[in-house]
XYZ file of C-alpha atoms in Angstrom:
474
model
C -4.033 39.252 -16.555
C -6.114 40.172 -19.699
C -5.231 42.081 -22.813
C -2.501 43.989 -20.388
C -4.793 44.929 -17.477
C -4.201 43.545 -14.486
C -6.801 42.520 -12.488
C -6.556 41.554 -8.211
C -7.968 38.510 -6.943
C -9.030 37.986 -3.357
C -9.137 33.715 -3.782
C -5.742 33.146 -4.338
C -4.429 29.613 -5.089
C -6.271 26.788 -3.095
C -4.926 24.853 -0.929
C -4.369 21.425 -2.257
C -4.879 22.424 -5.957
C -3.064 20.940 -8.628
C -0.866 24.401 -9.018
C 0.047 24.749 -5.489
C 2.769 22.683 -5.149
C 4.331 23.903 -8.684
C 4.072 27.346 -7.156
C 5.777 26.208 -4.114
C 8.421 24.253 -5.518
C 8.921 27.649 -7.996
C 9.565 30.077 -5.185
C 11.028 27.796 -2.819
C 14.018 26.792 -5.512
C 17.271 27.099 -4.084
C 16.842 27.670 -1.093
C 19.195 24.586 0.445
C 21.988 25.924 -1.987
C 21.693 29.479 -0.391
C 21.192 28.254 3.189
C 24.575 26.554 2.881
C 26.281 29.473 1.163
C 25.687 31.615 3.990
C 26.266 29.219 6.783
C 29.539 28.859 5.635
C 30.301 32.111 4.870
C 29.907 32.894 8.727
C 33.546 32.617 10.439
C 34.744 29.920 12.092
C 31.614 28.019 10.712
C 32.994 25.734 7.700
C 34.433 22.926 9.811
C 30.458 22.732 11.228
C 28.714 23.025 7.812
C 31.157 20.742 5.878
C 32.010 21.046 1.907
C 29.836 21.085 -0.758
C 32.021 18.482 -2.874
C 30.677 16.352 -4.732
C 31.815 12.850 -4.624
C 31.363 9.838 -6.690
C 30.920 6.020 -4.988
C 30.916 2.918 -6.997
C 28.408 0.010 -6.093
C 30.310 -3.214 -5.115
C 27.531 -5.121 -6.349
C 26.052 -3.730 -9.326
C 29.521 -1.603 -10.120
C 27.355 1.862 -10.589
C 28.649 4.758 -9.905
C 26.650 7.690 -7.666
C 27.282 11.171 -6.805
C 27.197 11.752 -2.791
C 28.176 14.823 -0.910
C 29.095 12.914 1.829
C 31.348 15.836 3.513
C 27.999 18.224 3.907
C 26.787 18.095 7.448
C 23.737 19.611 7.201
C 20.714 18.081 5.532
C 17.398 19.898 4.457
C 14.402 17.751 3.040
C 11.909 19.731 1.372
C 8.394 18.696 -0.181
C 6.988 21.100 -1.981
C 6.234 24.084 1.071
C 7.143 21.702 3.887
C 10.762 20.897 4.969
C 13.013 19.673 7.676
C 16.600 20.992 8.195
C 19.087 18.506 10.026
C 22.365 19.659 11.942
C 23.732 18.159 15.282
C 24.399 21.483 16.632
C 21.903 23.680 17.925
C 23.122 27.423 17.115
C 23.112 25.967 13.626
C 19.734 25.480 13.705
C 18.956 28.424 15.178
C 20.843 30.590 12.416
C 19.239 28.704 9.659
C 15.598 29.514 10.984
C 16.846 33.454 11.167
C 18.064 32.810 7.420
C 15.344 31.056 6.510
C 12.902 33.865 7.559
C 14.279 36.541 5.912
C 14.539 34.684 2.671
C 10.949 34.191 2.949
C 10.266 38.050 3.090
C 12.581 38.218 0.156
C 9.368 36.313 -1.653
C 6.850 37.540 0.076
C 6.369 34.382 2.389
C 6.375 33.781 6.044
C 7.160 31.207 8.559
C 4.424 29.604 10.029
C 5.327 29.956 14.173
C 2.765 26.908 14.969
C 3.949 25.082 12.624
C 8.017 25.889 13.117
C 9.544 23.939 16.238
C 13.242 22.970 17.189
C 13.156 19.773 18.141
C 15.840 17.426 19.606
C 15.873 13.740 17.459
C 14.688 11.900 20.365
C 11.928 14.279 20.729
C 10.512 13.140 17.586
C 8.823 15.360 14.915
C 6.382 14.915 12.520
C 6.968 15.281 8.492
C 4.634 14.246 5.599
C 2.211 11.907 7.617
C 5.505 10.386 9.542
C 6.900 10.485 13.236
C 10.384 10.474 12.881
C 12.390 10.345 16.177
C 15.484 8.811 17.654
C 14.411 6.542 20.134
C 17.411 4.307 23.156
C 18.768 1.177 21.743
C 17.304 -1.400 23.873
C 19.224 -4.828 22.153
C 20.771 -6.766 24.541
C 21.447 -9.790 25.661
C 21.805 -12.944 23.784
C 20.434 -10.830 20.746
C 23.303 -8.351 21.299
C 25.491 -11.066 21.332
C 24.566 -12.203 18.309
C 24.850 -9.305 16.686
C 28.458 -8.460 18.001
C 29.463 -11.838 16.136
C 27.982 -10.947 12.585
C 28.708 -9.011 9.779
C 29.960 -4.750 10.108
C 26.412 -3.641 9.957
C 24.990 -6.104 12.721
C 27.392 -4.934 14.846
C 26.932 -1.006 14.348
C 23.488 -1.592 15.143
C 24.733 -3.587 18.635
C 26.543 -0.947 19.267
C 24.192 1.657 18.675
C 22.859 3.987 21.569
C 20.116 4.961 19.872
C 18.143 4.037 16.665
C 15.987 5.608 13.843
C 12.354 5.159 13.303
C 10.227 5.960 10.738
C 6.218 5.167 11.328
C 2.866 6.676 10.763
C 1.459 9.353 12.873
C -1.163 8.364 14.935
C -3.288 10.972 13.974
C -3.411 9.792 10.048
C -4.024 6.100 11.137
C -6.840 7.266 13.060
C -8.007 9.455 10.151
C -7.858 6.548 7.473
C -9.906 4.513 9.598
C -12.462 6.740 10.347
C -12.915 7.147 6.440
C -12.774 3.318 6.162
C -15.683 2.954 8.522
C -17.889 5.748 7.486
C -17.324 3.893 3.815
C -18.279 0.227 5.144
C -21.634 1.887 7.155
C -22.397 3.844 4.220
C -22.347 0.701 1.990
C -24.652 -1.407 4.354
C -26.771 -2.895 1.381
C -23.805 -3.695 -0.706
C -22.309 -6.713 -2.273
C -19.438 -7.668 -0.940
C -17.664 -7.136 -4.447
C -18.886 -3.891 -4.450
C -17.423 -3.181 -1.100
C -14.302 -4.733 -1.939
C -14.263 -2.716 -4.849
C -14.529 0.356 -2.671
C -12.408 -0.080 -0.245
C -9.542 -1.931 -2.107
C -8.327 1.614 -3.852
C -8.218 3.383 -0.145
C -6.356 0.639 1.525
C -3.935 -0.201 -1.058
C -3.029 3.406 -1.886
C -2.777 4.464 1.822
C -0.802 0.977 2.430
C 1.520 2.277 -0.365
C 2.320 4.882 1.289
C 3.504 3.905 4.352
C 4.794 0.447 3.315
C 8.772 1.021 3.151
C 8.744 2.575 6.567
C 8.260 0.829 10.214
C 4.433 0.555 9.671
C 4.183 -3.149 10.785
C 2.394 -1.944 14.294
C -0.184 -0.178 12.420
C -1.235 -2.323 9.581
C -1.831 -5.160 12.324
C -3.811 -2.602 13.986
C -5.605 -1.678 11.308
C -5.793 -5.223 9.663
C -7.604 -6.225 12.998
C -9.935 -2.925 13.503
C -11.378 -3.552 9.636
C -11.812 -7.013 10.340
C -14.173 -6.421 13.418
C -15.839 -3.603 10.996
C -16.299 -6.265 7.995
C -17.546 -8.810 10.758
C -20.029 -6.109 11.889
C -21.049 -5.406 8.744
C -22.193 -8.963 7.720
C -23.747 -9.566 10.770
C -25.833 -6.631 10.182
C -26.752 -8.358 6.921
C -28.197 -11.941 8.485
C -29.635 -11.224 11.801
C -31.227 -14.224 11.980
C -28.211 -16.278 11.362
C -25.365 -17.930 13.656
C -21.973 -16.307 13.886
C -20.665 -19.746 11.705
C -22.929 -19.201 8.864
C -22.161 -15.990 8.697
C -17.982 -16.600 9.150
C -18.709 -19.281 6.227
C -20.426 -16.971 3.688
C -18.149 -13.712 3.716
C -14.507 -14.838 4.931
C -12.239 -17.593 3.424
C -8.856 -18.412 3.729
C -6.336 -17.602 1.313
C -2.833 -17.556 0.518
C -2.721 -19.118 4.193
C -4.231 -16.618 5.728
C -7.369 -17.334 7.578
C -10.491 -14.708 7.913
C -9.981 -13.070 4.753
C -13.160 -10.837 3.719
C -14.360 -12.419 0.016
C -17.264 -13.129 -2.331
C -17.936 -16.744 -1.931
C -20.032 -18.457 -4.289
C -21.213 -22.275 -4.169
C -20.475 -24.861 -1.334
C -18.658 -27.584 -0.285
C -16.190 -29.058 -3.292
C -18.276 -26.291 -5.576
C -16.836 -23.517 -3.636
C -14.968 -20.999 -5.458
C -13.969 -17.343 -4.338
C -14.936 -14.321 -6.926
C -12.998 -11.551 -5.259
C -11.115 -11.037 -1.622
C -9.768 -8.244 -0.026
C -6.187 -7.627 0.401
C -5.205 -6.493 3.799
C -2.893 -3.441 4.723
C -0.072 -6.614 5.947
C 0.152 -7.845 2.494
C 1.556 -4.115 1.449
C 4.283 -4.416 3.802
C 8.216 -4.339 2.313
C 11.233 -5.090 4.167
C 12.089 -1.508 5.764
C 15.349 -0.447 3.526
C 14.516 -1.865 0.586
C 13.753 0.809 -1.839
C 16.398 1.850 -3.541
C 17.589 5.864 -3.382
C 16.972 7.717 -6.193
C 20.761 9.560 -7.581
C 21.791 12.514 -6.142
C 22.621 14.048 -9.090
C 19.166 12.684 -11.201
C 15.865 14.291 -12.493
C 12.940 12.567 -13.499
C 13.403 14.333 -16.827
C 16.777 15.201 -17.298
C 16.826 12.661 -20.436
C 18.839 9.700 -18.950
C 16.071 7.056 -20.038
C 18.629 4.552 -19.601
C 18.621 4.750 -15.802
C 15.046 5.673 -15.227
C 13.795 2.450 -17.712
C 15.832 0.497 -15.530
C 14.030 1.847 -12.282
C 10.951 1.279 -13.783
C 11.530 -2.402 -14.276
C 11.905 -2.969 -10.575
C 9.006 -1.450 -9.565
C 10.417 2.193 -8.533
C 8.042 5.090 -9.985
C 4.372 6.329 -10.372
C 3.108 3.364 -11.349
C 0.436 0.750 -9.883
C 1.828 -2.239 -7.501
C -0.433 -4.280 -10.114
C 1.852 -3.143 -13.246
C 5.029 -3.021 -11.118
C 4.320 -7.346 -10.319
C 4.189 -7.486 -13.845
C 7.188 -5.253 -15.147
C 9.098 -7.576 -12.735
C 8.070 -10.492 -14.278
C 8.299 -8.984 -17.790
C 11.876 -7.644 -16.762
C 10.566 -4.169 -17.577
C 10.164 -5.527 -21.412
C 6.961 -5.305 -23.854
C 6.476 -8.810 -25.015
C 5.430 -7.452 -28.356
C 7.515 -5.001 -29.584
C 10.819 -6.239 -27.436
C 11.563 -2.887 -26.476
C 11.752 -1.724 -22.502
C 9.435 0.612 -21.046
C 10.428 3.966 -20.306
C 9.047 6.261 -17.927
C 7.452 8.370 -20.693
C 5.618 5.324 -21.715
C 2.256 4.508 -21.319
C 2.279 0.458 -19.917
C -1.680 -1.480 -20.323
C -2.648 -4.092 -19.343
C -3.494 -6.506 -21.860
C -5.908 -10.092 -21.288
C -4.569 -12.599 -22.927
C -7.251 -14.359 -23.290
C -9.949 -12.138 -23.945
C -12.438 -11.901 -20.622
C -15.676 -11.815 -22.964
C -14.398 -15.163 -24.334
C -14.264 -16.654 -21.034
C -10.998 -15.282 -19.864
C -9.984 -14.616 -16.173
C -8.700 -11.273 -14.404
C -5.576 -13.278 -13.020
C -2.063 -12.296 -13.657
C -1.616 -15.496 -15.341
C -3.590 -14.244 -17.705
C -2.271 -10.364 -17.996
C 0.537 -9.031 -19.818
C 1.576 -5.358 -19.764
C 2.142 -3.691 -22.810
C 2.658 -0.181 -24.168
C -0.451 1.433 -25.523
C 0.354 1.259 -28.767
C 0.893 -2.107 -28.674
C -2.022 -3.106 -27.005
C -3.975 -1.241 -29.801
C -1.981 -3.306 -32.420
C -2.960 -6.549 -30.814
C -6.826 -5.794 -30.680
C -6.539 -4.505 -34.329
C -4.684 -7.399 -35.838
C -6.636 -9.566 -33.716
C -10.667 -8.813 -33.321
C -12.613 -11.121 -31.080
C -15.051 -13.059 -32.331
C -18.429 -14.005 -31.004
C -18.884 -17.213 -29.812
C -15.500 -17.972 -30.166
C -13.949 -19.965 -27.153
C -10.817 -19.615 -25.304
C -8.887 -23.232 -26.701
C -9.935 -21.124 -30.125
C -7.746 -17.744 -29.368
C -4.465 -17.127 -31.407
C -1.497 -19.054 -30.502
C 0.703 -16.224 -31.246
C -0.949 -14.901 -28.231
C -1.130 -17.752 -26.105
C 2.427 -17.634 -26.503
C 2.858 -14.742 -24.339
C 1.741 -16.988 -21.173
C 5.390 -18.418 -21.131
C 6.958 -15.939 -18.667
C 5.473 -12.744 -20.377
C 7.803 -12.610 -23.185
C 6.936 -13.019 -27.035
C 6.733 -16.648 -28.802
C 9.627 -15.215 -31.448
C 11.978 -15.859 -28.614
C 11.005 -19.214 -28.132
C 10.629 -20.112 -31.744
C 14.271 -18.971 -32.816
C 15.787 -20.010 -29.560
C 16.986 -16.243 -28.796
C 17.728 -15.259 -25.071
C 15.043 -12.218 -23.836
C 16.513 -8.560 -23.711
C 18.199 -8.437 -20.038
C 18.803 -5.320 -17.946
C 22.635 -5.472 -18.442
C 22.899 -6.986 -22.147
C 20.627 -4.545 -24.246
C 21.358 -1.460 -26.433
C 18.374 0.477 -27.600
C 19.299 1.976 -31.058
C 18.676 5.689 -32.146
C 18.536 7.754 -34.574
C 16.910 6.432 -38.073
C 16.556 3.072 -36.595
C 14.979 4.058 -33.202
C 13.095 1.969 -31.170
C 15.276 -1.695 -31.841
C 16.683 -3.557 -28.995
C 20.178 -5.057 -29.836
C 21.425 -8.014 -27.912
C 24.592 -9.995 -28.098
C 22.553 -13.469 -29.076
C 23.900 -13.897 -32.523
C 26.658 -12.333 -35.133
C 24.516 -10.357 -36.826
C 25.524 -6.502 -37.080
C 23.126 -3.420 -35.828
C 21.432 -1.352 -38.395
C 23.768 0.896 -40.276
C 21.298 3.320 -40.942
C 21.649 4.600 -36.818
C 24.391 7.564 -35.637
C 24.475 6.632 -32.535
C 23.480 4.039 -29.588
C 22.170 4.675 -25.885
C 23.323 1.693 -23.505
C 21.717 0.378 -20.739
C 23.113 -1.968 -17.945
C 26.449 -1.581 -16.913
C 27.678 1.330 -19.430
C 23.888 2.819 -18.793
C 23.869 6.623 -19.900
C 27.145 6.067 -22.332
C 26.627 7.559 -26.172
C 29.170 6.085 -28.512
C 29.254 6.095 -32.488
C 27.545 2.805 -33.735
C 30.615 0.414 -35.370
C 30.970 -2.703 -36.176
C 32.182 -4.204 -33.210
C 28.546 -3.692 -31.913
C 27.295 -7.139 -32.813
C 23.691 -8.937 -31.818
C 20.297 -10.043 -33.505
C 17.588 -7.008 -34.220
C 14.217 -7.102 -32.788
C 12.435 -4.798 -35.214
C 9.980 -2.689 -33.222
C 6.774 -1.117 -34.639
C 7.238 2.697 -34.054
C 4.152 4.914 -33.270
């Protein structure tokens, strides 16, 4: 479109572009609500679709409240212009692929017939990356036994005749480690920091990936093929030298675990290790672990409260190196006090500088917002020849369990997930926390809590009590 005209192009949106899945997601909208509408406008057919109720369920442990529909018995999963509808009953199925199709037209879309199958659950099918299939419950024995005897779960799952699983398609592990050995034979005159550079990004991100599902089959596999590719490639190296030599120049053992790829400098009592690779096993989470997100939530529907406190535990687009250290940090900026928000922009801050003989360990990283990091570097400039026992202790303070010295020098308690109020209004940007008697600013209309009233606005009062953390507003 310019100056009115409308002009016809023949390229069209490309595939995997930036704007393709905003497109998708914009002419795709609503299409579960309207798939449900008319399946149970059909007669006779509401007692197989279910209601659309909405019902809220409180958390015995944490004593938070969700929305479920929990009555709906049909499911459909969409990602962008891929998506998987769910029903135990066939003709249902069926009827929602007729739907489906003609609410395509409606848009000016198709179904793809290659890529469009009706599957049985212990056929399996495949869906982003994953093969997802129902496969015959094969515990038994004194296993069974055991499980009969423990607590309600345990024995659902004895009692199961079939189970879920969730694990990579075979044709994306083979993919990744094609592209992890064409990278290793392209980098045959490279260090091995420079290769562990390389290839660190591609494991980790595809290890990500897969990490909460059943992937424990394939990251052995693939822990073992890249081993025998690494060992290849530093035998390559040092032709002329034994299998020992070369075992004792490139792998080490750490954390316990033997044979692990690394740049090894010195010998003997002198040996230290620069840099290691971390293998696709060390990625791996205990399958069920992440936590759901709401039904009824939105990335940016406002409730900071709820998405700060996701971010603290890891959950969000965020690297697993800043997630270890919002957990330590209990989602909290050591220097300003305040929690990060998923609007926020977290860095990574040295503690003691690098260029003043610093190391790149966690012990020594703290993750702040960007501001805040700017602050510190401005208030603080590095000097030249200035040593590490030399730094400021304001800022060797922040060692001690990544929080701020000012908690340790007035004896104050750190801002917790269930304890703080974050003020608003003309005082926005203080955390409030019930450590002393002394009353929140005046000058604020109203508060946003976090914890267990997370997502409640009341009017600030009096009753509000606990010592202000002044923050440094941007």
């Amino acid at each position: 479109m310019e100056k009115y005209d409308y002009n016809q192009t023949n390229m069209g949106t490309p595939q995997g572009g930036t704007i393709s899945p905003l497109l998708a997601n914009i002419a795709l909208d609503q299409m579960e609500t309207d798939l449900v509408e008319h399946l149970r406008s059909l007669k006779g057919w509401k007692t197989k679709i279910g209601t659309t109720r909405v019902s809220t369920k409180v958390d015995k442990k944490t004593e938070k409240s969700y929305k479920h529909r929990n009555n709906l018995k049909i499911d459909l999963v969409r990602y962008a212009d891929d998506f998987v509808i769910l029903h135990e009953n066939k003709e249902v199925i069926e009827e929602s692929k007729r739907f489906i199709g003609k609410w395509l037209e409606i848009r000016g879309l198709t179904l793809s017939e290659e890529k469009t199958k009706i599957v049985h659950s212990t056929e399996g099918f495949d869906f982003l990356g994953h093969h997802i299939r129902h496969y015959e419950n094969r515990v038994k024995g004194t296993y069974r036994q055991k499980l009969l005897n423990g607590t309600p779960t345990e024995q659902r799952r004895a009692k199961a005749t079939h189970v879920l699983r969730v694990e990579p398609t075979k044709e994306k592990v083979k993919l990744h480690y094609r592209d992890i050995s064409d990278t290793i034979w392209k980098l045959k005159t490279a260090t091995p920091v420079q290769l562990i550079t390389i290839l660190q990004p591609k494991i980790s991100g595809w290890a990500n990936y897969y990490k909460t599902v059943h992937s424990s089959e394939a990251f052995s596999k693939l822990d073992h093929l890249l081993w025998k590719r690494l060992y290849q490639w530093a035998r390559r190296k040092h032709q002329n030298k034994g299998k020992r030599w070369v075992a004792d120049k490139y792998f080490a053992t750490v954390n316990g675990r033997r044979w692990t790829f690394a740049q090894i400098i010195g010998k003997g009592k002198d040996k230290k290790i620069v840099k290691h690779l971390k293998w696709y096993s060390k990625h791996k989470e205990r399958t069920g672990s992440y936590a759901k997100v709401g039904y009824d939530r939105s990335y940016y529907d406002g409730d900071t409260a709820y998405w700060a406190e996701r971010l603290s535990k890891g959950y969000g687009n965020i690297t697993p190196s800043k997630v270890k250290m919002l957990k330590r940090q209990d989602g909290i900026c050591p220097l300003c006090k305040c929690r990060f928000t998923n609007t926020d922009l977290p860095e990574a801050h040295h503690i003691h500088q690098r260029h003043l003989g610093g190391e790149d360990t966690y012990k020594n990283l703290v993750l702040v917002h960007l501001h805040c990091h700017d602050k510190i570097h401005r208030e603080n400039p590095g000097i030249k020849g200035k040593t590490v026992s030399q730094t400021s202790p304001e800022l060797q303070g922040l060692l001690n369990n990544g929080m701020a010295p000012a908690f340790q020098a007035e004896g104050l308690k750190p801002p917790t997930s269930t304890n703080t109020v974050l003020s608003l209004g003309g005082g926005a940007g203080r955390i409030i926390t019930p450590a002393s008697d002394i009353k929140p600013p005046t000058d604020t209309s109203t508060v946003l809590r976090t914890g267990k009233d997370a997502g409640i606005i009341t009017p600030a009062s009096d009753d509000d009590k606990g010592s202000i953390l002044n923050h440094s507003s941007s």
